[in-house]
PDB file of C-alpha atoms in Angstrom:
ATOM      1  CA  UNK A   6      36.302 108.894  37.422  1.00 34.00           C
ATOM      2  CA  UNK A   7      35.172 107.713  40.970  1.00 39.00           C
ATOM      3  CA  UNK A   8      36.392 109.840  43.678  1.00 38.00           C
ATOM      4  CA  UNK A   9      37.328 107.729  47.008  1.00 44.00           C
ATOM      5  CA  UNK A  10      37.131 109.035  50.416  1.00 45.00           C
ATOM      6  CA  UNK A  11      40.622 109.673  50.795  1.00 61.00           C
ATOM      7  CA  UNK A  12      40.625 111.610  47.554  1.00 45.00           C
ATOM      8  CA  UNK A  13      42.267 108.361  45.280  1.00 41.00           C
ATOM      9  CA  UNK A  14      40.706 108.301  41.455  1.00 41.00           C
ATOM     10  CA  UNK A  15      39.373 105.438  40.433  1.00 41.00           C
ATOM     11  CA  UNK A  16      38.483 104.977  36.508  1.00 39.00           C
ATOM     12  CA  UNK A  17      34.909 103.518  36.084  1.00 37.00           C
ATOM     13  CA  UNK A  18      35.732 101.129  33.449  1.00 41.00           C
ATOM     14  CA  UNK A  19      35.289  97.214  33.435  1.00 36.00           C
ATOM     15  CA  UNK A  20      38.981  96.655  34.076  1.00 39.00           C
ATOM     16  CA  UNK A  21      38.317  98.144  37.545  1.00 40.00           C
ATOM     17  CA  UNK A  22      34.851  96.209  37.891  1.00 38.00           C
ATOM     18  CA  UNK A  23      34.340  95.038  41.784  1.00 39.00           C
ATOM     19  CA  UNK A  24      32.264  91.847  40.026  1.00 41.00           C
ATOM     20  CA  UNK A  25      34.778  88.729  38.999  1.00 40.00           C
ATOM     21  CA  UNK A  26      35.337  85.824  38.420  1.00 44.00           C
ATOM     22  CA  UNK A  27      38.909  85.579  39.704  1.00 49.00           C
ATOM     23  CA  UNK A  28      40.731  82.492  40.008  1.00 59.00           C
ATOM     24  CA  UNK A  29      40.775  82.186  44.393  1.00 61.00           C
ATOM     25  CA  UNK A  30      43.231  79.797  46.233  1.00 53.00           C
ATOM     26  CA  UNK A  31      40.814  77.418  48.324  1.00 55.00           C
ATOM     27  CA  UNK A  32      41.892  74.974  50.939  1.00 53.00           C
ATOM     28  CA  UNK A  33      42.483  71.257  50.078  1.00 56.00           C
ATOM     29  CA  UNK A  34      41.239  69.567  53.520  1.00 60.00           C
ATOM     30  CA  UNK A  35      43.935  67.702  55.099  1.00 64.00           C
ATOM     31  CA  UNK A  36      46.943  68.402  52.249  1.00 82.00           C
ATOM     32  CA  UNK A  37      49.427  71.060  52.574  1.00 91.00           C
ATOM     33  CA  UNK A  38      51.183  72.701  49.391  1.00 93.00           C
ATOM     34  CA  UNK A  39      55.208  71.952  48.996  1.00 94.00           C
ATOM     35  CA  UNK A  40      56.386  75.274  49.503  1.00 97.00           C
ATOM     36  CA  UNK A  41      60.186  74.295  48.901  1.00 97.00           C
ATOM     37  CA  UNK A  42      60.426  74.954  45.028  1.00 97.00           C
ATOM     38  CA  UNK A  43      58.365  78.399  45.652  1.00 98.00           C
ATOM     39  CA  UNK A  44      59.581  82.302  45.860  1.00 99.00           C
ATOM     40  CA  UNK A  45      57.787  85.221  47.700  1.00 99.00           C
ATOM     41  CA  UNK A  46      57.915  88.727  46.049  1.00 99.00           C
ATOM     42  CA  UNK A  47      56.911  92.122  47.415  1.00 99.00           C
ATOM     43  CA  UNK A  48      57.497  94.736  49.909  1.00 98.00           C
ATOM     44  CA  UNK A  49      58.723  94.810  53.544  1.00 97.00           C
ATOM     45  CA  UNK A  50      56.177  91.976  54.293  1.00 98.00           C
ATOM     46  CA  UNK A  51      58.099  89.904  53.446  1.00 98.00           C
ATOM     47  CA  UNK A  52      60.788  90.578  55.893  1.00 97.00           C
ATOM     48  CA  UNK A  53      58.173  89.148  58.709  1.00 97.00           C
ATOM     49  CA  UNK A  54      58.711  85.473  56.331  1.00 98.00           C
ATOM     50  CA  UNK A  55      62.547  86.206  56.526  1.00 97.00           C
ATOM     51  CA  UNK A  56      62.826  87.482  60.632  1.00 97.00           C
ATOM     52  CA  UNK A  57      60.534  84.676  61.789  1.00 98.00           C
ATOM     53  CA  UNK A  58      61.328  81.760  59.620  1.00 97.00           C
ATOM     54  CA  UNK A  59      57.864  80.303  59.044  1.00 97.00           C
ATOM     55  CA  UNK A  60      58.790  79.323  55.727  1.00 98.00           C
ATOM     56  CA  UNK A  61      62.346  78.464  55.751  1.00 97.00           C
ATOM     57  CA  UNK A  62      62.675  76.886  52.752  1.00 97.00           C
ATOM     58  CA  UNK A  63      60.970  79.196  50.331  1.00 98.00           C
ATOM     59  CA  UNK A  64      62.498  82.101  48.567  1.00 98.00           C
ATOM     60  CA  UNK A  65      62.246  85.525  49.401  1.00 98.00           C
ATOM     61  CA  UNK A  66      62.948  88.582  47.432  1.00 99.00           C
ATOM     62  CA  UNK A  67      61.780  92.011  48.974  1.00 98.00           C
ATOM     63  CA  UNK A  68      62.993  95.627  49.660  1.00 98.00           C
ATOM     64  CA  UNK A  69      61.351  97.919  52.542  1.00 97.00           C
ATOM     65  CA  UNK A  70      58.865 100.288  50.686  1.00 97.00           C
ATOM     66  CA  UNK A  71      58.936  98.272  47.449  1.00 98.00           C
ATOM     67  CA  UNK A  72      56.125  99.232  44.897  1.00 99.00           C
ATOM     68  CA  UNK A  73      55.203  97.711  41.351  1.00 99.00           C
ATOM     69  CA  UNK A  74      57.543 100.423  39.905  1.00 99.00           C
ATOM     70  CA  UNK A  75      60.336 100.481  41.893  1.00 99.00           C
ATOM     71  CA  UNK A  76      60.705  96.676  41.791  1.00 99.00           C
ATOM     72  CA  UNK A  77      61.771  97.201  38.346  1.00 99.00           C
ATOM     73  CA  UNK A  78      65.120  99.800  39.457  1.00 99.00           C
ATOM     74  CA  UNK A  79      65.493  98.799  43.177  1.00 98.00           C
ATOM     75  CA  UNK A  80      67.638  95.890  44.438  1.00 98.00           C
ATOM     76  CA  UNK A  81      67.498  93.939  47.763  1.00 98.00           C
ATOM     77  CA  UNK A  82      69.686  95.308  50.616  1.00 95.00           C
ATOM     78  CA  UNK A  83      72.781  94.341  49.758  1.00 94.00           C
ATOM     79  CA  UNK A  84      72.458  93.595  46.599  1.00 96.00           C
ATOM     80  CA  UNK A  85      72.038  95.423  43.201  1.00 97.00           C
ATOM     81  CA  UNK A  86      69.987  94.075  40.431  1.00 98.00           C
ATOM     82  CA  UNK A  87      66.491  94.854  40.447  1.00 99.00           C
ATOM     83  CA  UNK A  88      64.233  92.672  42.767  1.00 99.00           C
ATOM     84  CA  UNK A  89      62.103  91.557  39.703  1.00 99.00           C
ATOM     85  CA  UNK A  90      65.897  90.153  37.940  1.00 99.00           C
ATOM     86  CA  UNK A  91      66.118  88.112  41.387  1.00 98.00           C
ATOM     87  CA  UNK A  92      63.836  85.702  39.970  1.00 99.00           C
ATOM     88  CA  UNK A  93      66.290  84.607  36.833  1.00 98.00           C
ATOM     89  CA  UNK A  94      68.694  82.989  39.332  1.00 97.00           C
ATOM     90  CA  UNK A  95      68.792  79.693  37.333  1.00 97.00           C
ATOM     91  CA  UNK A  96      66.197  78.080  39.791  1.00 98.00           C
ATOM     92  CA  UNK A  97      62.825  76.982  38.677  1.00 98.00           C
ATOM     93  CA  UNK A  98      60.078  77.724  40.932  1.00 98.00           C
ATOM     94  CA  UNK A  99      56.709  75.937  40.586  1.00 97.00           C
ATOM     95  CA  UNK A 100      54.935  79.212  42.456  1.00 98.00           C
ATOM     96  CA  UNK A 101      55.481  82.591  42.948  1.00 99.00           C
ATOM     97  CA  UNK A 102      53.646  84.337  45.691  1.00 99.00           C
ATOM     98  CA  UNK A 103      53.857  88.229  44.939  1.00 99.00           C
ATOM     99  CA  UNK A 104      52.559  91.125  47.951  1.00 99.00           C
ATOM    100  CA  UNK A 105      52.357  94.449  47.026  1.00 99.00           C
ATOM    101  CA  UNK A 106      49.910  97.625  47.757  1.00 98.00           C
ATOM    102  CA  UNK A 107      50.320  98.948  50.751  1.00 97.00           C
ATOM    103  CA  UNK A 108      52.892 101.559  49.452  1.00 98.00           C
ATOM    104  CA  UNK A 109      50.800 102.265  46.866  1.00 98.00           C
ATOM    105  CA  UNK A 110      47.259 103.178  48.484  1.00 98.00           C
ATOM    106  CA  UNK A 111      48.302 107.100  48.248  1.00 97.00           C
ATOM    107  CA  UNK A 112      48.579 106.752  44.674  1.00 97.00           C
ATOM    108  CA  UNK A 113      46.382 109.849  42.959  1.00 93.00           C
ATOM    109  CA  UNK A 114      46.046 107.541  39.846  1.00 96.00           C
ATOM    110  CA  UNK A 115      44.794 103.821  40.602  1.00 96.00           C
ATOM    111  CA  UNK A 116      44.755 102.084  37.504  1.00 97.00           C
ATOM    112  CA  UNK A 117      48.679 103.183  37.270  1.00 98.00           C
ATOM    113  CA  UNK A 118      48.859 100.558  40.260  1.00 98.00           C
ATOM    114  CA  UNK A 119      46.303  98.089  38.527  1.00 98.00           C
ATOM    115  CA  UNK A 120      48.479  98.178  35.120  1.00 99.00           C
ATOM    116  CA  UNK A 121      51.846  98.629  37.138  1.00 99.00           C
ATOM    117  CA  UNK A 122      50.803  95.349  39.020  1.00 99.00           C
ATOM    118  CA  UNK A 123      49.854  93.684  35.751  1.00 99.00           C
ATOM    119  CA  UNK A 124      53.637  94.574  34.015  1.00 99.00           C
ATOM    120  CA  UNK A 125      54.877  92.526  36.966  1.00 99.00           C
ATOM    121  CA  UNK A 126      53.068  89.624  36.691  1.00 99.00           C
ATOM    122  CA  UNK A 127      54.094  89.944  32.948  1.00 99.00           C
ATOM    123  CA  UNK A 128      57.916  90.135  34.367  1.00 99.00           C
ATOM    124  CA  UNK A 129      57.625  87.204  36.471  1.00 99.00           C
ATOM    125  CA  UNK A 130      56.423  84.703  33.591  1.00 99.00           C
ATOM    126  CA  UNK A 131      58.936  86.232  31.532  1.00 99.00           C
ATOM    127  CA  UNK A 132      61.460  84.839  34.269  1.00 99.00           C
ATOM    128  CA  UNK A 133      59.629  81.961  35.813  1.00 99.00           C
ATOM    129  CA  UNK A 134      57.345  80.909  32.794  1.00 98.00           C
ATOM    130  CA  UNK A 135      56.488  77.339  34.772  1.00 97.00           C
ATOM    131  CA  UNK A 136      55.595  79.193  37.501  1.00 98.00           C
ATOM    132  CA  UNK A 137      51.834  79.439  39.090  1.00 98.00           C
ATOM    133  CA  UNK A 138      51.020  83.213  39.839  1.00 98.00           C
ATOM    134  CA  UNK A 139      49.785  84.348  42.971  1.00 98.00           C
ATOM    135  CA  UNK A 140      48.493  87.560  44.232  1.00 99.00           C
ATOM    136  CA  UNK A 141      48.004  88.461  47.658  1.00 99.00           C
ATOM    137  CA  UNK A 142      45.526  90.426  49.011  1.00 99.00           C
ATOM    138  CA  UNK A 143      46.175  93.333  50.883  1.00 99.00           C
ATOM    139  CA  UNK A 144      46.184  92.911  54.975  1.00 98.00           C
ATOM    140  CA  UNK A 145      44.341  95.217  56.815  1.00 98.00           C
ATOM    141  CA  UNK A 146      45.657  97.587  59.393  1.00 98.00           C
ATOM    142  CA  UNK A 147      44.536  98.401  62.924  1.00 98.00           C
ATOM    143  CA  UNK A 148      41.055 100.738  64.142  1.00 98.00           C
ATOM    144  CA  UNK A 149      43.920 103.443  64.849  1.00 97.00           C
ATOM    145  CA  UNK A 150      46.060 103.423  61.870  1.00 98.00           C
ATOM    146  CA  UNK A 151      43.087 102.882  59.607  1.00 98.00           C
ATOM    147  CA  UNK A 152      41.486 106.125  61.730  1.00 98.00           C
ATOM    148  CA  UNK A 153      44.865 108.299  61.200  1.00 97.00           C
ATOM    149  CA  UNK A 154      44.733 107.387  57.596  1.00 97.00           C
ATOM    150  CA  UNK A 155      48.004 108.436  57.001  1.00 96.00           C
ATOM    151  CA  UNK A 156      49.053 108.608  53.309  1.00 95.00           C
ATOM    152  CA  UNK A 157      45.754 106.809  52.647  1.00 97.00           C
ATOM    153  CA  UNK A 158      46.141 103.552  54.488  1.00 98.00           C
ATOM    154  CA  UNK A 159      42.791 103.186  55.858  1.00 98.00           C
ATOM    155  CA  UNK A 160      40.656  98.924  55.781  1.00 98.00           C
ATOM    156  CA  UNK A 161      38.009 100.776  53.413  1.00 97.00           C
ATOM    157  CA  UNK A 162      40.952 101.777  50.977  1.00 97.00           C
ATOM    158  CA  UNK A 163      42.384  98.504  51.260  1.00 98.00           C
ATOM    159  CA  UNK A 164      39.155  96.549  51.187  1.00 98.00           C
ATOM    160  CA  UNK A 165      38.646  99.100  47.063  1.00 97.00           C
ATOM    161  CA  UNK A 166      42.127  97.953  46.002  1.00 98.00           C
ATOM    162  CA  UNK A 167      41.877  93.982  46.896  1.00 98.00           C
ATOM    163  CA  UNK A 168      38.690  94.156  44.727  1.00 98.00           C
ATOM    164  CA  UNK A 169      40.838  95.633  42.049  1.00 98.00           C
ATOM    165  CA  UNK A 170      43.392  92.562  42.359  1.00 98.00           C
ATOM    166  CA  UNK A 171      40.259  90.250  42.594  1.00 98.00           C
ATOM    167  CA  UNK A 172      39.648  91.247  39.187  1.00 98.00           C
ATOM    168  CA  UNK A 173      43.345  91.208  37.763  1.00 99.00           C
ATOM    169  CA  UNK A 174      43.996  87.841  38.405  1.00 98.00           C
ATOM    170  CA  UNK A 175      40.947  87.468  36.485  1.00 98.00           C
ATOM    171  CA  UNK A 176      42.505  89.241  33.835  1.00 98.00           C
ATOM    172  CA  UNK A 177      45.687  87.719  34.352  1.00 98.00           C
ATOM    173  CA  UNK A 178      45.196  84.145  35.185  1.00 97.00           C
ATOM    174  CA  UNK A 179      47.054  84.372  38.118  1.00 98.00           C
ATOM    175  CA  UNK A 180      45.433  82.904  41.249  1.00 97.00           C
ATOM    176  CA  UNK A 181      43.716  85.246  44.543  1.00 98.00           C
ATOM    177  CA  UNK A 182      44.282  84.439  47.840  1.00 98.00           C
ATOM    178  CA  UNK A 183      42.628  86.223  50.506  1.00 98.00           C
ATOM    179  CA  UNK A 184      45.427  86.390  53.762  1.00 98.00           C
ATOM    180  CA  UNK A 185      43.460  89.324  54.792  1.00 98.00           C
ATOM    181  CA  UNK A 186      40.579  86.932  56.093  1.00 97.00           C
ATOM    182  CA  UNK A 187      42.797  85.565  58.418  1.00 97.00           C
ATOM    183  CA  UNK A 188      44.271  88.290  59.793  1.00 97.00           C
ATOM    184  CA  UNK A 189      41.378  90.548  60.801  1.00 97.00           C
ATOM    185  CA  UNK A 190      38.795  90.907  63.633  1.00 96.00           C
ATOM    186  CA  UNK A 191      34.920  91.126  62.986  1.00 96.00           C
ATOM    187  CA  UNK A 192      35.571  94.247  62.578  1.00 95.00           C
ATOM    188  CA  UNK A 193      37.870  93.944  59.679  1.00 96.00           C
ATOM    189  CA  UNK A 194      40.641  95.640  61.214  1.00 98.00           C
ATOM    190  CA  UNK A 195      43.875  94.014  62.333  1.00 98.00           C
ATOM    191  CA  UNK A 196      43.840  93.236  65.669  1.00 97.00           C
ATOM    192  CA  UNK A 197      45.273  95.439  67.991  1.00 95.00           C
ATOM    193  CA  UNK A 198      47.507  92.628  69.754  1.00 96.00           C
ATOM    194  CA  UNK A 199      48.805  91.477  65.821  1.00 97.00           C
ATOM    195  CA  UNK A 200      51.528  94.797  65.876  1.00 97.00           C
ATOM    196  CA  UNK A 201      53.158  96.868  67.894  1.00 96.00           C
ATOM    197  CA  UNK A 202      53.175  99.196  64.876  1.00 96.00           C
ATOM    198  CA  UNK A 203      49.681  98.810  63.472  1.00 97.00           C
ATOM    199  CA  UNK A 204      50.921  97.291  60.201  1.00 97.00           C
ATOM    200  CA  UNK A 205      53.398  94.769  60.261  1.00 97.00           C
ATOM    201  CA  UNK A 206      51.884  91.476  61.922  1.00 97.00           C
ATOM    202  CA  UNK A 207      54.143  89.371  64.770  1.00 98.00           C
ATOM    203  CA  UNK A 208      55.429  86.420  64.648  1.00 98.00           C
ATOM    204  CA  UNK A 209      51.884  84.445  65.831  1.00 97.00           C
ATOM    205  CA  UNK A 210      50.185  86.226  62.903  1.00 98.00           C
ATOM    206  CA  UNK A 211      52.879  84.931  60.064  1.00 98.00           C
ATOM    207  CA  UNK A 212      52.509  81.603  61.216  1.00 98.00           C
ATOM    208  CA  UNK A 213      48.829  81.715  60.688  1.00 98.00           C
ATOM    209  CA  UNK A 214      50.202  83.602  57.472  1.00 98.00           C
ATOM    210  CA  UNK A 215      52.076  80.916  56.373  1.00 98.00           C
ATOM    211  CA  UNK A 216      49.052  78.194  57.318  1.00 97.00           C
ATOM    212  CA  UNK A 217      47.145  80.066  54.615  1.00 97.00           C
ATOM    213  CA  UNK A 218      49.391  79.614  51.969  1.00 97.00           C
ATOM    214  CA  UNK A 219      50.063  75.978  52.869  1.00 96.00           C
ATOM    215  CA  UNK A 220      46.763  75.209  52.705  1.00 95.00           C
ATOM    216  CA  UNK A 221      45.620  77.229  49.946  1.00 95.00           C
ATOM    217  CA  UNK A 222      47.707  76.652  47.276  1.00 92.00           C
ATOM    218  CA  UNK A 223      47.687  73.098  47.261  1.00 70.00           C
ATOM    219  CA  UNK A 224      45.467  72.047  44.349  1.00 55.00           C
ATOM    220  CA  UNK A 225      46.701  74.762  42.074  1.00 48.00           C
TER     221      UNK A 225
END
């Protein structure tokens, strides 16, 4: 086992292997991707999509601290099937864009996430088998949260787990895209003007957001 520096396991086997040959969304010059007949799926990121209406005509299925377990026994606010189960709705989406991680960067026991994110990729075919797969990389967080590293969110942690979903789409067919490029400084940190709270980007920061997937899911 590989010990991080904020004390996270990390099994040194190939299915964790930083070297891939992922499937990665790339842009399409001049074409933008239909996102009408597509779903988002994840944690509280979402609510940014839902609060700011950059993509009003896309999907979105989410709960505030949402992990790849609890999707599977947690509904949506006001609702109360699982968030997964909001995907068999009858509808027939042509992609499904899925964010999770953040809540799971304390996790003592990585490949739990990396086989926990794989069961819901699984779930999703299993209710949206016409459906294109995307995973989402982590964003980064600001110098100041990343220097608190509170329950492990810190850009080096992040930066270890979006090489571990790198390699699962790999494994999983599903397709990468890298949001975090656009929404860091040279650093690599979020920039400081991006949140009030560190972590959740404003509203000039989900439309660039929303850009990205536009443009990078086109020829998929």
């Amino acid at each position: 086992m590989l010990l991080t520096a904020c004390g996270v396991q990390t099994p040194a086997d190939s299915s964790m292997s930083v070297e891939t040959n992922s499937l990665i969304g790339s842009a399409d010059e001049g074409k933008e991707a239909d996102l009408s007949h597509a779903a988002l799926l994840g944690n509280s990121y979402i609510d940014g999509f839902v609060t700011y209406d950059v993509l009003p005509d896309t999907d979105c299925f989410y709960r505030i601290g949402l992990t790849v377990r609890s999707v599977f026994t947690k509904p949506m606010l006001n609702r109360e099937i699982p968030v997964i189960d909001e995907l068999a709705n009858g509808k027939n989406y042509d992609k499904v864009f899925l964010i999770f991680g953040e809540n799971e960067l304390g996790w003592t026991n990585t490949q739990a996430f990396y086989d926990g994110y794989g069961e819901v990729i699984d779930a999703v075919r299993e209710r949206q088998p016409d459906a294109t797969v995307y995973i989402q990389s982590i964003l980064p967080v600001s110098a100041e949260v990343s220097e608190k590293n509170i329950d492990c969110t810190n850009n080096e942690q992040i930066l270890e787990f979006n090489d571990m979903l790198k390699k699962l789409s790999e494994e999983k067919n599903a397709i990468y895209l890298d949001v975090a490029s656009v929404m860091m400084d040279e650093s690599g940190n979020l920039p400081e003007e991006a949140a009030t709270d560190g972590i959740h980007p404003g509203i000039e920061y989900y439309k660039k957001w929303a850009d990205y997937l536009k443009k990078n899911a086109v020829s998929q």
